[in-house]
Short mmCIF file of C-alpha atoms in Angstrom, two decimals:
data_model
loop_
_atom_site.label_atom_id
_atom_site.label_comp_id
_atom_site.label_asym_id
_atom_site.label_seq_id
_atom_site.Cartn_x
_atom_site.Cartn_y
_atom_site.Cartn_z
CA MET M 1 -41.75 -210.59 231.23
CA LYS M 2 -45.40 -211.59 230.23
CA ALA M 3 -48.09 -209.07 230.83
CA ILE M 4 -51.49 -210.32 229.42
CA PHE M 5 -53.61 -211.17 232.38
CA LYS M 6 -55.00 -214.50 232.26
CA ALA M 7 -58.42 -215.83 233.23
CA GLY M 8 -59.79 -212.48 232.20
CA ALA M 9 -63.11 -213.81 232.78
CA ALA M 10 -62.60 -213.74 236.57
CA LEU M 11 -64.08 -210.29 237.16
CA ALA M 12 -67.27 -211.04 234.90
CA VAL M 13 -68.47 -213.05 237.68
CA LEU M 14 -68.06 -210.46 240.66
CA GLY M 15 -71.78 -209.50 240.50
CA MET M 16 -72.43 -209.32 244.41
CA VAL M 17 -72.89 -206.05 246.27
CA VAL M 18 -70.92 -206.08 249.43
CA PRO M 19 -72.10 -203.94 252.13
CA ALA M 20 -69.64 -201.29 253.91
CA GLN M 21 -69.67 -203.33 257.15
CA ALA M 22 -68.47 -206.43 255.29
CA ARG M 23 -64.97 -204.66 254.74
CA THR M 24 -62.04 -206.44 256.47
CA GLY M 25 -61.59 -205.03 259.93
CA GLY M 26 -65.12 -203.44 259.98
CA ASP M 27 -67.01 -202.84 263.27
CA HIS M 28 -70.33 -202.36 262.25
CA HIS M 29 -72.76 -205.39 262.55
CA ALA M 30 -76.06 -205.47 260.69
CA ASP M 31 -79.20 -206.74 262.41
CA ALA M 32 -79.73 -210.48 261.92
CA GLY M 33 -82.00 -211.00 259.19
CA THR M 34 -81.83 -207.85 257.40
CA PRO M 35 -80.50 -207.71 253.70
CA ASP M 36 -77.03 -206.14 254.72
CA ALA M 37 -76.76 -208.95 257.43
CA ALA M 38 -77.27 -211.81 254.78
CA ARG M 39 -74.75 -210.16 252.31
CA THR M 40 -72.37 -210.00 255.09
CA GLU M 41 -72.70 -213.38 255.98
CA ALA M 42 -72.59 -214.55 252.24
CA LEU M 43 -69.11 -212.63 251.95
CA ALA M 44 -67.91 -214.11 254.91
CA GLU M 45 -68.65 -217.66 253.80
CA ALA M 46 -67.25 -216.82 250.18
CA MET M 47 -64.08 -215.43 251.89
CA ARG M 48 -63.52 -218.55 254.11
CA ALA M 49 -64.11 -220.61 251.04
CA ALA M 50 -61.43 -218.83 249.21
CA GLU M 51 -58.73 -218.85 252.30
CA LEU M 52 -59.07 -222.44 252.10
CA TRP M 53 -58.90 -223.13 248.50
CA VAL M 54 -55.97 -220.41 247.89
CA GLU M 55 -53.92 -222.19 250.87
CA GLY M 56 -54.88 -225.69 249.30
CA GLN M 57 -53.81 -224.25 245.84
CA ARG M 58 -50.56 -222.91 247.32
CA GLN M 59 -49.68 -226.16 248.98
CA TYR M 60 -50.59 -228.54 245.92
CA ARG M 61 -48.55 -226.17 243.64
CA ASN M 62 -45.62 -225.64 246.06
CA ILE M 63 -46.06 -222.10 245.98
CA PRO M 64 -43.93 -220.45 248.93
CA ALA M 65 -46.36 -217.34 249.13
CA VAL M 66 -49.37 -215.94 248.06
CA SER M 67 -51.31 -212.59 249.01
CA ALA M 68 -54.54 -211.72 247.69
CA ALA M 69 -57.12 -208.83 248.14
CA VAL M 70 -60.46 -208.10 246.98
CA ALA M 71 -61.90 -204.29 246.42
CA GLN M 72 -65.40 -203.40 246.10
CA GLY M 73 -66.16 -199.77 245.60
CA ASP M 74 -63.99 -197.55 247.84
CA ARG M 75 -62.98 -200.49 250.40
CA THR M 76 -60.82 -203.61 250.38
CA VAL M 77 -63.43 -206.08 251.71
CA TRP M 78 -60.96 -208.86 252.04
CA ALA M 79 -57.16 -209.28 252.06
CA ARG M 80 -55.11 -212.32 253.17
CA GLY M 81 -51.62 -213.65 252.96
CA PHE M 82 -50.78 -217.34 252.66
CA GLY M 83 -47.47 -219.17 253.23
CA THR M 84 -43.83 -217.55 253.94
CA THR M 85 -41.72 -214.77 252.28
CA ASP M 86 -38.35 -215.82 253.32
CA ARG M 87 -35.74 -218.54 252.40
CA ALA M 88 -36.21 -220.51 255.85
CA ARG M 89 -39.82 -220.44 255.23
CA GLN M 90 -40.53 -218.72 258.48
CA VAL M 91 -41.59 -215.09 258.00
CA PRO M 92 -45.54 -215.19 257.20
CA ALA M 93 -46.93 -213.72 254.19
CA SER M 94 -49.55 -211.01 254.46
CA ALA M 95 -51.67 -208.34 252.42
CA ASP M 96 -49.00 -206.11 253.17
CA THR M 97 -46.14 -208.26 251.87
CA ILE M 98 -44.22 -206.77 248.77
CA TYR M 99 -43.74 -208.32 245.67
CA SER M 100 -42.32 -207.29 242.22
CA ILE M 101 -45.46 -206.65 240.20
CA CYS M 102 -43.40 -206.30 236.97
CA SER M 103 -45.65 -205.26 234.03
CA ILE M 104 -48.67 -203.85 236.45
CA SER M 105 -45.84 -201.03 236.62
CA LYS M 106 -47.57 -199.99 233.42
CA LEU M 107 -50.62 -198.84 234.73
CA PHE M 108 -48.37 -196.15 236.90
CA THR M 109 -46.36 -195.24 234.09
CA ALA M 110 -49.43 -194.82 231.71
CA VAL M 111 -51.32 -192.66 234.46
CA ALA M 112 -47.92 -190.66 234.75
CA LEU M 113 -48.24 -190.01 231.16
CA MET M 114 -51.78 -189.19 231.09
CA GLN M 115 -51.26 -186.52 233.76
CA GLN M 116 -48.79 -184.72 231.14
CA TRP M 117 -51.54 -185.08 228.43
CA GLU M 118 -53.88 -183.43 230.74
CA GLN M 119 -51.72 -180.40 231.21
CA GLY M 120 -50.77 -180.37 227.58
CA LYS M 121 -47.32 -181.04 227.44
CA VAL M 122 -47.83 -184.09 225.15
CA ALA M 123 -50.11 -185.32 222.37
CA LEU M 124 -50.98 -188.84 222.04
CA ASP M 125 -50.56 -189.15 218.23
CA THR M 126 -47.26 -186.90 218.00
CA PRO M 127 -44.16 -189.28 217.05
CA ILE M 128 -42.16 -190.28 220.29
CA ALA M 129 -39.15 -189.04 218.68
CA HIS M 130 -40.63 -185.27 219.03
CA TYR M 131 -40.23 -185.76 222.74
CA LEU M 132 -37.12 -188.18 222.77
CA PRO M 133 -35.10 -187.20 219.81
CA TRP M 134 -32.62 -190.14 220.61
CA ALA M 135 -35.45 -192.63 220.40
CA THR M 136 -35.18 -193.23 216.72
CA LEU M 137 -35.17 -196.84 215.37
CA ALA M 138 -32.86 -198.21 212.70
CA ASP M 139 -34.30 -197.49 209.10
CA ASP M 140 -36.74 -199.95 208.10
CA PRO M 141 -37.88 -200.20 204.50
CA ARG M 142 -41.48 -201.14 205.06
CA ASP M 143 -44.14 -198.27 204.81
CA SER M 144 -45.05 -197.22 208.16
CA VAL M 145 -47.15 -194.49 210.17
CA PRO M 146 -45.16 -192.70 212.70
CA VAL M 147 -44.41 -194.33 216.08
CA THR M 148 -46.32 -192.53 218.60
CA LEU M 149 -47.37 -192.34 222.49
CA ARG M 150 -50.61 -193.91 221.71
CA GLY M 151 -48.85 -196.85 219.80
CA ALA M 152 -46.49 -197.31 222.67
CA LEU M 153 -49.40 -197.34 225.15
CA THR M 154 -51.52 -199.95 223.31
CA HIS M 155 -48.58 -202.13 222.10
CA SER M 156 -49.20 -201.43 218.40
CA ALA M 157 -46.54 -199.09 217.56
CA GLY M 158 -44.44 -202.19 215.87
CA LEU M 159 -41.58 -201.50 218.43
CA PRO M 160 -39.30 -204.43 219.34
CA ARG M 161 -40.54 -206.41 222.44
CA GLU M 162 -37.47 -205.58 224.48
CA SER M 163 -34.54 -203.18 224.56
CA ASP M 164 -31.69 -205.30 223.11
CA TYR M 165 -30.20 -207.08 226.13
CA PRO M 166 -30.82 -210.17 227.57
CA TYR M 167 -32.37 -209.19 231.06
CA TRP M 168 -34.78 -212.08 230.92
CA THR M 169 -32.27 -214.54 231.19
CA GLY M 170 -30.82 -215.89 234.58
CA PRO M 171 -29.11 -216.49 236.71
CA ASP M 172 -28.06 -212.69 236.72
CA TYR M 173 -30.89 -211.03 234.63
CA PRO M 174 -28.63 -208.10 233.60
CA PHE M 175 -31.23 -205.16 233.32
CA PRO M 176 -29.74 -202.41 231.21
CA SER M 177 -29.27 -198.94 232.82
CA GLN M 178 -31.12 -195.94 231.26
CA ALA M 179 -28.12 -194.93 229.49
CA GLN M 180 -27.67 -198.38 227.86
CA VAL M 181 -31.16 -198.41 226.73
CA ARG M 182 -30.97 -195.06 225.11
CA ALA M 183 -27.45 -196.24 223.53
CA LYS M 184 -28.79 -199.20 221.95
CA ILE M 185 -32.25 -198.25 220.53
CA GLY M 186 -30.74 -196.63 217.19
CA SER M 187 -29.54 -200.24 216.04
CA GLN M 188 -32.75 -201.71 216.71
CA ALA M 189 -35.34 -201.89 213.72
CA PRO M 190 -38.93 -201.97 214.09
CA LEU M 191 -40.73 -205.54 214.27
CA TYR M 192 -43.54 -204.58 212.15
CA PRO M 193 -44.98 -201.45 210.61
CA ALA M 194 -46.69 -198.95 213.22
CA SER M 195 -50.46 -199.89 213.83
CA THR M 196 -50.64 -202.97 211.74
CA THR M 197 -49.96 -205.68 214.41
CA TRP M 198 -50.22 -206.25 218.25
CA GLN M 199 -46.96 -206.84 219.76
CA TYR M 200 -46.45 -206.44 223.45
CA SER M 201 -43.41 -204.20 223.90
CA ASN M 202 -41.70 -203.31 227.36
CA LEU M 203 -39.45 -201.18 225.25
CA GLY M 204 -42.54 -199.17 224.32
CA LEU M 205 -43.56 -198.54 228.04
CA THR M 206 -39.94 -197.89 228.89
CA LEU M 207 -40.29 -195.05 226.28
CA VAL M 208 -43.47 -193.73 227.70
CA GLY M 209 -41.70 -193.36 230.96
CA GLU M 210 -38.64 -191.72 229.46
CA THR M 211 -41.21 -189.16 227.94
CA VAL M 212 -42.64 -188.49 231.17
CA GLU M 213 -39.14 -187.61 232.82
CA ALA M 214 -38.38 -185.56 229.40
CA VAL M 215 -41.54 -183.32 229.61
CA SER M 216 -41.83 -183.09 233.25
CA GLY M 217 -38.07 -182.14 233.91
CA GLU M 218 -38.03 -184.53 236.89
CA ARG M 219 -36.44 -188.15 237.41
CA PHE M 220 -39.23 -190.67 236.51
CA ALA M 221 -39.10 -192.62 239.83
CA ASP M 222 -39.23 -189.09 241.73
CA TYR M 223 -42.37 -187.89 239.38
CA VAL M 224 -44.33 -190.99 240.06
CA THR M 225 -43.72 -191.20 243.93
CA ALA M 226 -44.70 -187.57 244.29
CA ASN M 227 -47.60 -187.37 241.97
CA ILE M 228 -49.37 -190.87 242.02
CA LEU M 229 -48.12 -193.08 244.79
CA GLU M 230 -48.03 -190.51 247.70
CA PRO M 231 -51.54 -188.91 246.79
CA LEU M 232 -53.14 -192.18 246.82
CA GLY M 233 -51.69 -193.20 249.93
CA LEU M 234 -49.54 -196.16 248.07
CA GLU M 235 -46.96 -196.52 250.95
CA ASP M 236 -45.89 -200.01 249.68
CA THR M 237 -45.70 -199.09 246.14
CA ARG M 238 -42.32 -197.86 244.70
CA PRO M 239 -40.61 -197.77 241.21
CA GLY M 240 -38.01 -200.37 242.04
CA LEU M 241 -37.36 -203.20 244.64
CA PRO M 242 -36.71 -202.32 248.21
CA GLY M 243 -33.69 -204.55 248.71
CA ALA M 244 -33.32 -203.50 252.43
CA LEU M 245 -36.56 -205.37 253.11
CA TYR M 246 -35.78 -208.69 250.81
CA GLY M 247 -36.69 -211.72 252.98
CA GLY M 248 -38.93 -209.91 255.32
CA GLN M 249 -41.72 -207.64 253.73
CA LEU M 250 -40.37 -208.12 250.48
CA ALA M 251 -40.76 -211.85 249.48
CA VAL M 252 -37.81 -213.59 247.92
CA GLY M 253 -38.46 -214.82 244.58
CA TRP M 254 -38.58 -218.70 243.19
CA GLY M 255 -38.83 -220.15 239.62
CA ALA M 256 -41.06 -222.66 238.11
CA LEU M 257 -41.67 -226.01 239.14
CA THR M 258 -39.16 -228.88 238.05
CA ALA M 259 -39.68 -232.21 237.56
CA GLU M 260 -38.86 -233.06 241.10
CA GLY M 261 -41.74 -230.80 242.12
CA THR M 262 -39.23 -228.15 243.62
CA ARG M 263 -38.54 -224.62 242.77
CA PRO M 264 -35.12 -223.18 242.24
CA GLN M 265 -34.09 -219.90 244.10
CA ILE M 266 -34.14 -216.75 242.20
CA ASP M 267 -31.98 -213.92 243.21
CA LEU M 268 -33.20 -210.33 243.44
CA PHE M 269 -32.90 -208.39 240.44
CA ASP M 270 -32.65 -204.69 239.50
CA PRO M 271 -35.03 -203.47 236.92
CA ALA M 272 -32.72 -200.30 236.34
CA GLY M 273 -33.66 -198.89 232.88
CA ILE M 274 -36.66 -201.16 232.59
CA THR M 275 -38.39 -199.80 235.27
CA PRO M 276 -41.01 -197.91 233.83
CA ALA M 277 -42.37 -200.77 232.16
CA ALA M 278 -41.61 -203.58 234.78
CA GLY M 279 -39.72 -202.36 237.60
CA PHE M 280 -42.23 -201.51 240.26
CA SER M 281 -43.14 -203.42 243.44
CA ALA M 282 -46.27 -203.29 245.69
CA SER M 283 -48.41 -205.29 248.03
CA VAL M 284 -51.89 -206.60 247.42
CA ALA M 285 -53.37 -204.12 249.72
CA ASP M 286 -51.91 -201.23 247.50
CA LEU M 287 -53.16 -202.78 244.73
CA ALA M 288 -56.70 -202.97 246.01
CA LYS M 289 -56.24 -199.25 246.95
CA PHE M 290 -55.38 -198.48 243.52
CA ALA M 291 -58.51 -200.35 241.93
CA SER M 292 -60.56 -198.34 244.57
CA TRP M 293 -59.13 -195.09 243.38
CA THR M 294 -60.40 -195.92 239.68
CA PHE M 295 -63.80 -196.51 241.32
CA ARG M 296 -64.09 -193.58 243.32
CA LEU M 297 -62.88 -191.20 240.31
CA ALA M 298 -65.45 -192.63 238.24
CA LYS M 299 -68.20 -192.46 240.65
CA SER M 300 -67.31 -188.86 242.00
CA GLY M 301 -66.31 -187.34 238.75
CA GLU M 302 -63.84 -184.88 240.62
CA ALA M 303 -60.43 -184.94 239.94
CA GLU M 304 -57.97 -187.00 241.95
CA VAL M 305 -54.32 -187.48 240.45
CA LEU M 306 -56.27 -187.61 236.91
CA ARG M 307 -59.74 -186.39 235.82
CA ALA M 308 -62.50 -188.89 235.68
CA SER M 309 -62.89 -188.34 231.90
CA THR M 310 -59.04 -189.26 231.47
CA LEU M 311 -59.26 -192.51 233.46
CA ARG M 312 -62.46 -193.41 230.93
CA GLU M 313 -60.39 -192.56 227.92
CA MET M 314 -57.55 -195.09 229.32
CA GLN M 315 -59.96 -197.88 230.08
CA ARG M 316 -61.64 -197.85 226.60
CA VAL M 317 -60.38 -199.66 223.72
CA HIS M 318 -57.79 -197.76 221.67
CA TYR M 319 -56.48 -200.71 219.66
CA ILE M 320 -58.09 -204.02 218.64
CA SER M 321 -55.82 -206.70 216.97
CA PRO M 322 -56.54 -207.75 213.23
CA ASP M 323 -57.61 -211.17 214.61
CA TRP M 324 -59.98 -209.26 217.16
CA GLU M 325 -58.75 -211.40 219.83
CA THR M 326 -56.54 -208.82 221.92
CA SER M 327 -57.66 -205.22 222.67
CA TRP M 328 -55.86 -202.49 224.63
CA GLY M 329 -56.57 -199.31 226.05
CA LEU M 330 -54.09 -196.67 227.21
CA GLY M 331 -51.91 -198.82 229.27
CA PHE M 332 -54.95 -200.88 230.52
CA ALA M 333 -55.39 -204.24 229.01
CA VAL M 334 -58.95 -204.44 228.05
CA ARG M 335 -61.71 -207.21 227.37
CA ARG M 336 -65.13 -208.10 227.19
CA GLU M 337 -66.42 -210.95 229.06
CA GLY M 338 -70.19 -211.60 228.63
CA ASP M 339 -71.80 -208.35 229.68
CA THR M 340 -68.60 -207.30 231.73
CA THR M 341 -65.98 -205.17 230.78
CA VAL M 342 -62.62 -206.07 232.48
CA VAL M 343 -59.59 -203.97 232.69
CA GLY M 344 -56.28 -204.42 234.19
CA HIS M 345 -52.86 -205.78 233.90
CA GLY M 346 -50.96 -208.81 234.94
CA GLY M 347 -46.96 -209.15 235.73
CA SER M 348 -44.61 -211.49 235.42
CA CYS M 349 -40.68 -211.25 236.37
CA PRO M 350 -37.93 -213.69 237.51
CA GLY M 351 -39.38 -215.06 240.80
CA TYR M 352 -42.74 -213.27 240.83
CA ARG M 353 -45.93 -213.24 239.09
CA SER M 354 -49.11 -210.72 240.02
CA SER M 355 -52.64 -210.02 238.57
CA LEU M 356 -55.10 -207.17 239.01
CA MET M 357 -58.17 -207.50 237.43
CA ILE M 358 -60.63 -204.73 237.60
CA ALA M 359 -64.56 -204.47 236.55
CA PRO M 360 -65.20 -200.65 236.63
CA SER M 361 -69.29 -201.42 235.84
CA GLU M 362 -69.44 -203.43 238.94
CA GLU M 363 -66.95 -201.60 241.08
CA MET M 364 -65.34 -204.82 241.96
CA ALA M 365 -61.31 -205.85 241.77
CA VAL M 366 -59.14 -209.05 242.58
CA ALA M 367 -55.44 -208.83 243.08
CA VAL M 368 -53.01 -211.64 243.46
CA ALA M 369 -49.39 -211.55 243.77
CA MET M 370 -46.95 -214.70 244.58
CA ASN M 371 -43.11 -215.19 244.82
CA ALA M 372 -43.19 -218.04 242.03
CA MET M 373 -43.87 -218.60 238.54
CA ASP M 374 -47.37 -219.89 238.60
CA ASP M 375 -50.71 -218.31 237.41
CA PRO M 376 -52.21 -215.66 239.48
CA GLY M 377 -54.98 -215.11 237.09
CA ALA M 378 -56.21 -218.52 237.68
CA LEU M 379 -56.31 -217.70 241.65
CA ALA M 380 -58.17 -214.34 241.01
CA TYR M 381 -60.73 -216.20 239.03
CA GLY M 382 -61.31 -218.69 241.66
CA ILE M 383 -61.91 -216.13 244.34
CA ALA M 384 -64.07 -214.13 242.12
CA ALA M 385 -66.00 -217.15 241.18
CA LEU M 386 -66.59 -218.26 244.89
CA ILE M 387 -67.98 -214.64 245.44
CA LYS M 388 -70.52 -214.97 242.67
CA ALA M 389 -71.50 -218.50 243.65
CA ARG M 390 -72.34 -217.58 247.32
CA GLY M 391 -74.10 -214.49 246.25
CA GLY M 392 -76.29 -216.37 243.81
CA ALA M 393 -76.95 -219.18 246.11
CA THR M 394 -80.64 -219.43 247.75
CA PRO M 395 -80.00 -220.07 251.56
CA PHE M 396 -81.72 -223.22 252.93
CA GLY M 397 -84.08 -222.44 256.10
CA GLU M 398 -82.42 -223.37 259.34
CA VAL M 399 -83.07 -226.78 260.81
CA GLU M 400 -83.31 -226.97 264.86
CA GLY M 401 -80.50 -228.68 266.47
CA VAL M 402 -78.16 -228.31 263.27
CA ASP M 403 -74.80 -226.69 263.94
CA LEU M 404 -72.99 -226.92 260.46
CA ALA M 405 -69.69 -226.22 262.06
CA ASP M 406 -69.93 -229.86 263.45
CA TYR M 407 -69.74 -231.33 260.05
CA ALA M 408 -67.34 -229.06 258.37
CA GLY M 409 -63.92 -230.67 257.94
CA VAL M 410 -61.57 -232.05 255.72
CA TYR M 411 -62.66 -235.76 254.35
CA ASP M 412 -60.67 -238.61 252.82
CA GLY M 413 -60.93 -238.77 248.98
CA GLN M 414 -58.56 -241.44 248.22
CA PRO M 415 -58.02 -243.40 245.97
CA TRP M 416 -60.29 -241.45 243.66
CA SER M 417 -59.43 -237.76 244.36
CA ALA M 418 -57.37 -235.57 246.64
CA ASP M 419 -58.91 -235.09 250.08
CA TYR M 420 -61.91 -232.57 249.85
CA MET M 421 -63.66 -230.43 252.26
CA LEU M 422 -67.13 -229.95 253.37
CA ILE M 423 -67.68 -226.31 254.48
CA PRO M 424 -70.74 -224.17 255.51
CA TRP M 425 -72.63 -222.68 252.65
CA ALA M 426 -76.10 -220.86 252.44
CA GLY M 427 -77.59 -222.47 255.26
CA GLY M 428 -76.03 -226.19 254.34
CA LEU M 429 -72.74 -227.74 253.35
CA THR M 430 -71.00 -227.73 250.08
CA TRP M 431 -67.93 -229.67 248.59
CA LEU M 432 -64.65 -227.57 248.23
CA ALA M 433 -61.66 -229.21 246.43
CA ALA M 434 -58.33 -227.71 247.25
CA ASP M 435 -57.03 -228.97 243.92
CA ALA M 436 -59.47 -227.94 241.69
CA ASP M 437 -58.83 -225.41 239.14
CA GLU M 438 -62.31 -223.96 239.27
CA PRO M 439 -63.44 -224.20 242.83
CA ALA M 440 -67.05 -222.88 242.23
CA LYS M 441 -67.70 -225.23 239.36
CA SER M 442 -70.62 -227.63 239.83
CA MET M 443 -71.26 -226.50 243.46
CA TRP M 444 -73.57 -229.17 244.85
CA ARG M 445 -74.84 -228.79 248.27
CA LEU M 446 -76.06 -230.59 251.21
CA LYS M 447 -79.34 -229.67 252.73
CA PRO M 448 -79.69 -230.23 256.30
CA LEU M 449 -82.51 -232.52 257.43
CA GLY M 450 -81.56 -232.91 261.03
CA GLY M 451 -80.27 -236.27 262.91
CA GLY M 452 -77.32 -236.02 261.01
CA ARG M 453 -78.90 -236.47 257.43
CA PHE M 454 -78.43 -234.17 254.55
CA ARG M 455 -80.14 -234.32 251.01
CA VAL M 456 -77.86 -233.58 248.02
CA VAL M 457 -78.87 -230.63 245.95
CA THR M 458 -77.49 -229.98 242.61
CA ASP M 459 -76.30 -226.78 241.24
CA MET M 460 -79.59 -226.49 239.35
CA GLY M 461 -81.63 -227.13 242.34
CA GLU M 462 -82.59 -230.70 241.82
CA GLU M 463 -82.81 -232.70 245.02
CA ARG M 464 -81.12 -236.07 244.90
CA ASP M 465 -79.95 -238.87 247.24
CA GLU M 466 -79.73 -238.65 251.32
CA VAL M 467 -76.13 -238.70 252.94
CA VAL M 468 -75.64 -239.47 256.69
CA PHE M 469 -72.74 -238.19 258.91
CA GLU M 470 -71.57 -240.70 261.50
CA ARG M 471 -70.36 -239.57 265.13
CA ASP M 472 -67.91 -241.43 267.19
CA ARG M 473 -68.13 -242.36 270.63
CA ALA M 474 -67.29 -238.70 271.89
CA GLY M 475 -69.99 -237.35 269.45
CA ASN M 476 -67.44 -236.03 267.02
CA ILE M 477 -68.40 -236.64 263.48
CA HIS M 478 -65.94 -238.79 262.29
CA ALA M 479 -67.51 -240.29 258.65
CA VAL M 480 -70.00 -239.40 255.84
CA HIS M 481 -71.98 -242.25 254.06
CA GLN M 482 -73.24 -241.98 250.63
CA HIS M 483 -74.68 -244.63 248.10
CA SER M 484 -73.35 -247.09 250.73
CA ASN M 485 -69.75 -246.07 250.92
CA SER M 486 -68.29 -243.86 253.29
CA SER M 487 -65.41 -241.18 253.48
CA ARG M 488 -63.46 -240.60 256.86
CA ARG M 489 -63.49 -237.19 258.32
CA LEU M 490 -59.47 -236.48 258.77
CA ARG M 491 -59.94 -233.17 260.58
CA GLY M 492 -61.99 -230.25 261.47
CA LEU M 493 -61.76 -226.73 259.93
#
């Protein structure tokens, strides 16, 4: 239902170049000591930290399933699933698990419309009613410029947020049919004069999809499948939710946390006539492929589904709100974080939330999807921040006889905090709190000295106190001592 992706700064911290051999499933191994080998090791440690943190977040927040993927250039460098997809909590999630991606659907609809624009079949500043004579709103006394496709794509057309049906209301979520959307629009008045206010509108992107159908002469679902999804090899993306896969590859949905810490079950819904705005389903593996397509297109300059110049046009700002807080391209949300432009979209539908955040200049993207009402943008930010933090960490020199894996594990934080982890990080160890909202914030490290001794090094590079690990009679680490106090090692990683 909500579409603005949260934690938009996530991609601003993705600044580490990942070599080709670091991709998931790669079989090329760089020689030890080479820059590529160092980057491969850095990515591996960052992704291991991401796996531990995401799984910890999933457990602390009681999210049944989360899937996440990282794309760099033309490759997916990491993709994982966490938790389970079915009601019995038995079917494991993976990067290929399918979720409702709700408003990320708008990116595919916008691409479809821009294909028609490339063919000269539509003009962005022509009134929508020129293509859809039935899409005429009720009379409004306020002076306004026309409602156009550009206005709909940028959510600045002043349109009502929704078609006038209660489809975000449970337990049935009664989405209207295409015929019902068309029948109702004439009785709906504009919320604002066009081009004066940013107002997110599912009705607007539904009309964009209707325009694609009208000018192409094909059913919207058939057109998108044949002209976007199949050419890009997005086999697990579709305009609709595959009910036959529900509880298996298609994750079941769950609601927001109750006061008791549980989540109610949400029944599968049919997006029907709102599909162009909120009805697609996809896996994070496919969303990463989609992001890589945008990088490939921009880099090659060769037409593939769209022309590169068209994609650039979609990803630049076409509307900025009067308060300068919200800016939008053609279908893409666009925002500036530091020196980085971040584009993408988020999605929130009954039982599912998702986020796709893309940094075009850095050719990096993060996709996250879940089957519960929580914050995928925060997870995307955390993953991106861990990549940045590890890429910027100066490795410690090796100390003979020190195997960092011996010391890695979960340690007792009670009563002061939740249990925390110590993990290998740039030649030493670092703390990782599974319940932390920002896992890469203040990443102090432990520099190995030998003999079970480590030196605390702050994130500013300052050397501090010494900590000592203690082994039991079997030779296993069972505690760490710092400032005359100790924490028990609860288990290894």
